[in-house]
mmCIF file of N, CA and C in Angstrom:
data_model
loop_
_atom_site.group_PDB
_atom_site.id
_atom_site.type_symbol
_atom_site.label_atom_id
_atom_site.label_comp_id
_atom_site.label_asym_id
_atom_site.label_seq_id
_atom_site.Cartn_x
_atom_site.Cartn_y
_atom_site.Cartn_z
ATOM 1 N N LYS A 1 33.768 6.762 71.088
ATOM 2 C CA LYS A 1 33.441 5.424 71.566
ATOM 3 C C LYS A 1 33.110 4.515 70.392
ATOM 4 N N LYS A 2 32.357 5.025 69.490
ATOM 5 C CA LYS A 2 31.925 4.233 68.327
ATOM 6 C C LYS A 2 33.113 3.791 67.486
ATOM 7 N N ARG A 3 34.072 4.678 67.290
ATOM 8 C CA ARG A 3 35.223 4.311 66.445
ATOM 9 C C ARG A 3 36.074 3.219 67.077
ATOM 10 N N ALA A 4 36.296 3.301 68.370
ATOM 11 C CA ALA A 4 37.084 2.268 69.048
ATOM 12 C C ALA A 4 36.375 0.924 68.947
ATOM 13 N N GLU A 5 35.076 0.912 69.162
ATOM 14 C CA GLU A 5 34.318 -0.336 69.060
ATOM 15 C C GLU A 5 34.281 -0.840 67.624
ATOM 16 N N ASP A 6 34.129 0.069 66.666
ATOM 17 C CA ASP A 6 34.137 -0.330 65.255
ATOM 18 C C ASP A 6 35.451 -0.997 64.893
ATOM 19 N N PHE A 7 36.565 -0.419 65.348
ATOM 20 C CA PHE A 7 37.867 -1.007 65.056
ATOM 21 C C PHE A 7 37.988 -2.377 65.713
ATOM 22 N N PHE A 8 37.531 -2.483 66.949
ATOM 23 C CA PHE A 8 37.608 -3.752 67.660
ATOM 24 C C PHE A 8 36.879 -4.851 66.881
ATOM 25 N N TYR A 9 35.652 -4.578 66.457
ATOM 26 C CA TYR A 9 34.877 -5.583 65.727
ATOM 27 C C TYR A 9 35.450 -5.839 64.333
ATOM 28 N N PHE A 10 35.966 -4.803 63.692
ATOM 29 C CA PHE A 10 36.638 -4.972 62.400
ATOM 30 C C PHE A 10 37.823 -5.926 62.560
ATOM 31 N N TRP A 11 38.628 -5.694 63.594
ATOM 32 C CA TRP A 11 39.809 -6.521 63.809
ATOM 33 C C TRP A 11 39.420 -7.960 64.123
ATOM 34 N N GLU A 12 38.380 -8.146 64.919
ATOM 35 C CA GLU A 12 37.940 -9.499 65.246
ATOM 36 C C GLU A 12 37.561 -10.273 63.986
ATOM 37 N N LYS A 13 36.962 -9.592 63.012
ATOM 38 C CA LYS A 13 36.582 -10.258 61.762
ATOM 39 C C LYS A 13 37.805 -10.588 60.907
ATOM 40 N N LYS A 14 38.831 -9.759 60.942
ATOM 41 C CA LYS A 14 39.994 -9.907 60.065
ATOM 42 C C LYS A 14 41.117 -10.737 60.667
ATOM 43 N N ARG A 15 41.106 -10.948 61.964
ATOM 44 C CA ARG A 15 42.263 -11.578 62.606
ATOM 45 C C ARG A 15 42.538 -12.989 62.104
ATOM 46 N N GLU A 16 41.509 -13.768 61.787
ATOM 47 C CA GLU A 16 41.739 -15.126 61.290
ATOM 48 C C GLU A 16 42.462 -15.109 59.952
ATOM 49 N N LEU A 17 42.043 -14.228 59.062
ATOM 50 C CA LEU A 17 42.705 -14.107 57.768
ATOM 51 C C LEU A 17 44.136 -13.612 57.941
ATOM 52 N N MET A 18 44.323 -12.617 58.781
ATOM 53 C CA MET A 18 45.658 -12.059 58.997
ATOM 54 C C MET A 18 46.597 -13.074 59.623
ATOM 55 N N ALA A 19 46.068 -13.979 60.424
ATOM 56 C CA ALA A 19 46.902 -14.980 61.086
ATOM 57 C C ALA A 19 47.588 -15.905 60.091
ATOM 58 N N ILE A 20 47.065 -15.987 58.888
ATOM 59 C CA ILE A 20 47.698 -16.807 57.853
ATOM 60 C C ILE A 20 49.016 -16.181 57.420
ATOM 61 N N PHE A 21 49.066 -14.858 57.418
ATOM 62 C CA PHE A 21 50.205 -14.146 56.860
ATOM 63 C C PHE A 21 51.128 -13.502 57.889
ATOM 64 N N VAL A 22 50.655 -13.308 59.095
ATOM 65 C CA VAL A 22 51.379 -12.494 60.076
ATOM 66 C C VAL A 22 51.613 -13.299 61.352
ATOM 67 N N ASN A 23 52.699 -12.962 62.034
ATOM 68 C CA ASN A 23 53.053 -13.574 63.302
ATOM 69 C C ASN A 23 51.856 -13.516 64.262
ATOM 70 N N HIS A 24 51.519 -14.656 64.862
ATOM 71 C CA HIS A 24 50.339 -14.740 65.726
ATOM 72 C C HIS A 24 50.444 -13.848 66.959
ATOM 73 N N GLU A 25 51.654 -13.681 67.479
ATOM 74 C CA GLU A 25 51.827 -12.819 68.651
ATOM 75 C C GLU A 25 51.422 -11.383 68.336
ATOM 76 N N LYS A 26 51.770 -10.921 67.158
ATOM 77 C CA LYS A 26 51.409 -9.553 66.774
ATOM 78 C C LYS A 26 49.915 -9.416 66.572
ATOM 79 N N ILE A 27 49.298 -10.437 66.001
ATOM 80 C CA ILE A 27 47.846 -10.439 65.816
ATOM 81 C C ILE A 27 47.150 -10.356 67.168
ATOM 82 N N ASP A 28 47.592 -11.181 68.108
ATOM 83 C CA ASP A 28 46.986 -11.178 69.440
ATOM 84 C C ASP A 28 47.212 -9.847 70.147
ATOM 85 N N GLU A 29 48.399 -9.285 69.993
ATOM 86 C CA GLU A 29 48.693 -8.019 70.648
ATOM 87 C C GLU A 29 47.806 -6.894 70.108
ATOM 88 N N ILE A 30 47.578 -6.880 68.810
ATOM 89 C CA ILE A 30 46.680 -5.870 68.236
ATOM 90 C C ILE A 30 45.272 -6.069 68.782
ATOM 91 N N GLY A 31 44.825 -7.306 68.902
ATOM 92 C CA GLY A 31 43.502 -7.582 69.474
ATOM 93 C C GLY A 31 43.382 -7.103 70.909
ATOM 94 N N ASN A 32 44.417 -7.346 71.687
ATOM 95 C CA ASN A 32 44.420 -6.887 73.077
ATOM 96 C C ASN A 32 44.408 -5.358 73.160
ATOM 97 N N LEU A 33 45.179 -4.728 72.304
ATOM 98 C CA LEU A 33 45.215 -3.263 72.298
ATOM 99 C C LEU A 33 43.891 -2.671 71.810
ATOM 100 N N ALA A 34 43.234 -3.346 70.879
ATOM 101 C CA ALA A 34 41.924 -2.881 70.419
ATOM 102 C C ALA A 34 40.918 -2.943 71.562
ATOM 103 N N ALA A 35 40.967 -4.014 72.352
ATOM 104 C CA ALA A 35 40.089 -4.118 73.523
ATOM 105 C C ALA A 35 40.426 -3.033 74.542
ATOM 106 N N LYS A 36 41.715 -2.748 74.689
ATOM 107 C CA LYS A 36 42.143 -1.678 75.605
ATOM 108 C C LYS A 36 41.613 -0.321 75.137
ATOM 109 N N MET A 37 41.586 -0.111 73.819
ATOM 110 C CA MET A 37 41.045 1.138 73.283
ATOM 111 C C MET A 37 39.569 1.296 73.641
ATOM 112 N N VAL A 38 38.808 0.229 73.502
ATOM 113 C CA VAL A 38 37.379 0.279 73.832
ATOM 114 C C VAL A 38 37.198 0.582 75.317
ATOM 115 N N SER A 39 37.970 -0.085 76.147
ATOM 116 C CA SER A 39 37.886 0.142 77.590
ATOM 117 C C SER A 39 38.265 1.582 77.945
ATOM 118 N N ALA A 40 39.323 2.079 77.322
ATOM 119 C CA ALA A 40 39.761 3.452 77.583
ATOM 120 C C ALA A 40 38.718 4.460 77.115
ATOM 121 N N GLU A 41 38.096 4.160 75.998
ATOM 122 C CA GLU A 41 37.060 5.056 75.486
ATOM 123 C C GLU A 41 35.864 5.097 76.429
ATOM 124 N N ARG A 42 35.479 3.949 76.933
ATOM 125 C CA ARG A 42 34.341 3.885 77.857
ATOM 126 C C ARG A 42 34.628 4.603 79.169
ATOM 127 N N SER A 43 35.883 4.550 79.613
ATOM 128 C CA SER A 43 36.251 5.229 80.865
ATOM 129 C C SER A 43 36.700 6.666 80.613
ATOM 130 N N GLU A 44 36.598 7.085 79.351
ATOM 131 C CA GLU A 44 36.952 8.448 78.943
ATOM 132 C C GLU A 44 38.405 8.795 79.268
ATOM 133 N N SER A 45 39.275 7.822 79.089
ATOM 134 C CA SER A 45 40.703 8.022 79.307
ATOM 135 C C SER A 45 41.390 8.235 77.962
ATOM 136 N N SER A 46 41.472 9.481 77.555
ATOM 137 C CA SER A 46 42.059 9.806 76.252
ATOM 138 C C SER A 46 43.515 9.379 76.162
ATOM 139 N N ALA A 47 44.252 9.537 77.247
ATOM 140 C CA ALA A 47 45.674 9.188 77.222
ATOM 141 C C ALA A 47 45.865 7.697 76.923
ATOM 142 N N GLU A 48 45.096 6.837 77.601
ATOM 143 C CA GLU A 48 45.199 5.391 77.365
ATOM 144 C C GLU A 48 44.733 5.025 75.956
ATOM 145 N N LEU A 49 43.699 5.711 75.491
ATOM 146 C CA LEU A 49 43.183 5.464 74.145
ATOM 147 C C LEU A 49 44.244 5.770 73.094
ATOM 148 N N PHE A 50 44.865 6.923 73.197
ATOM 149 C CA PHE A 50 45.882 7.305 72.221
ATOM 150 C C PHE A 50 47.139 6.444 72.343
ATOM 151 N N GLU A 51 47.462 6.040 73.560
ATOM 152 C CA GLU A 51 48.624 5.164 73.758
ATOM 153 C C GLU A 51 48.398 3.823 73.054
ATOM 154 N N ALA A 52 47.216 3.249 73.240
ATOM 155 C CA ALA A 52 46.903 1.968 72.599
ATOM 156 C C ALA A 52 46.876 2.120 71.081
ATOM 157 N N ALA A 53 46.293 3.219 70.593
ATOM 158 C CA ALA A 53 46.240 3.455 69.144
ATOM 159 C C ALA A 53 47.641 3.587 68.565
ATOM 160 N N ASN A 54 48.520 4.297 69.256
ATOM 161 C CA ASN A 54 49.897 4.450 68.785
ATOM 162 C C ASN A 54 50.644 3.125 68.791
ATOM 163 N N GLU A 55 50.392 2.299 69.799
ATOM 164 C CA GLU A 55 51.031 0.982 69.839
ATOM 165 C C GLU A 55 50.556 0.116 68.671
ATOM 166 N N ILE A 56 49.274 0.211 68.340
ATOM 167 C CA ILE A 56 48.752 -0.531 67.193
ATOM 168 C C ILE A 56 49.428 -0.066 65.914
ATOM 169 N N LEU A 57 49.560 1.234 65.741
ATOM 170 C CA LEU A 57 50.245 1.757 64.551
ATOM 171 C C LEU A 57 51.685 1.263 64.480
ATOM 172 N N PHE A 58 52.377 1.245 65.616
ATOM 173 C CA PHE A 58 53.758 0.766 65.655
ATOM 174 C C PHE A 58 53.833 -0.697 65.220
ATOM 175 N N ILE A 59 52.916 -1.519 65.723
ATOM 176 C CA ILE A 59 52.907 -2.941 65.368
ATOM 177 C C ILE A 59 52.605 -3.127 63.888
ATOM 178 N N ILE A 60 51.634 -2.376 63.380
ATOM 179 C CA ILE A 60 51.285 -2.488 61.961
ATOM 180 C C ILE A 60 52.471 -2.093 61.087
ATOM 181 N N ARG A 61 53.167 -1.044 61.467
ATOM 182 C CA ARG A 61 54.360 -0.652 60.698
ATOM 183 C C ARG A 61 55.434 -1.726 60.763
ATOM 184 N N SER A 62 55.608 -2.347 61.921
ATOM 185 C CA SER A 62 56.627 -3.398 62.032
ATOM 186 C C SER A 62 56.230 -4.623 61.217
ATOM 187 N N ILE A 63 54.935 -4.924 61.151
ATOM 188 C CA ILE A 63 54.459 -6.030 60.313
ATOM 189 C C ILE A 63 54.784 -5.730 58.855
ATOM 190 N N SER A 64 54.532 -4.518 58.457
ATOM 191 C CA SER A 64 54.805 -4.110 57.079
ATOM 192 C C SER A 64 56.272 -4.307 56.739
ATOM 193 N N GLU A 65 57.138 -3.936 57.657
ATOM 194 C CA GLU A 65 58.578 -4.110 57.403
ATOM 195 C C GLU A 65 58.985 -5.574 57.452
ATOM 196 N N ASP A 66 58.410 -6.333 58.382
ATOM 197 C CA ASP A 66 58.746 -7.756 58.500
ATOM 198 C C ASP A 66 58.321 -8.549 57.270
ATOM 199 N N GLU A 67 57.203 -8.180 56.688
ATOM 200 C CA GLU A 67 56.645 -8.928 55.569
ATOM 201 C C GLU A 67 57.034 -8.351 54.206
ATOM 202 N N ARG A 68 57.828 -7.319 54.207
ATOM 203 C CA ARG A 68 58.237 -6.679 52.958
ATOM 204 C C ARG A 68 59.032 -7.667 52.102
ATOM 205 N N PHE A 69 58.753 -7.653 50.841
ATOM 206 C CA PHE A 69 59.445 -8.518 49.891
ATOM 207 C C PHE A 69 60.886 -8.039 49.735
ATOM 208 N N SER A 70 61.819 -8.942 49.882
ATOM 209 C CA SER A 70 63.222 -8.594 49.714
ATOM 210 C C SER A 70 63.999 -9.847 49.329
ATOM 211 N N LEU A 71 65.247 -9.652 48.980
ATOM 212 C CA LEU A 71 66.104 -10.780 48.636
ATOM 213 C C LEU A 71 66.234 -11.730 49.841
ATOM 214 N N TYR A 72 66.253 -11.164 51.052
ATOM 215 C CA TYR A 72 66.356 -11.976 52.260
ATOM 216 C C TYR A 72 65.173 -12.932 52.380
ATOM 217 N N THR A 73 63.977 -12.480 52.050
ATOM 218 C CA THR A 73 62.792 -13.342 52.166
ATOM 219 C C THR A 73 62.806 -14.464 51.142
ATOM 220 N N LEU A 74 63.533 -14.296 50.070
ATOM 221 C CA LEU A 74 63.630 -15.361 49.070
ATOM 222 C C LEU A 74 64.563 -16.482 49.503
ATOM 223 N N LEU A 75 65.518 -16.159 50.348
ATOM 224 C CA LEU A 75 66.495 -17.150 50.780
ATOM 225 C C LEU A 75 65.992 -17.919 51.914
#
């Protein structure tokens, strides 16, 4: 429970800074999934907790690929 809440509050503090660099829809989706993790943890739903965590990882990986420096980003 503590870890899900810690991540939620960590993300809330960082989301404004991240919004400068990252697509706002992805930022909002991570925030929603972080809230879902807290809710799942409180209801002791491990399946929902892990599903939300995996979705967050998927989004973070896609952000990394979207923002990767390449010749395309220079054009």
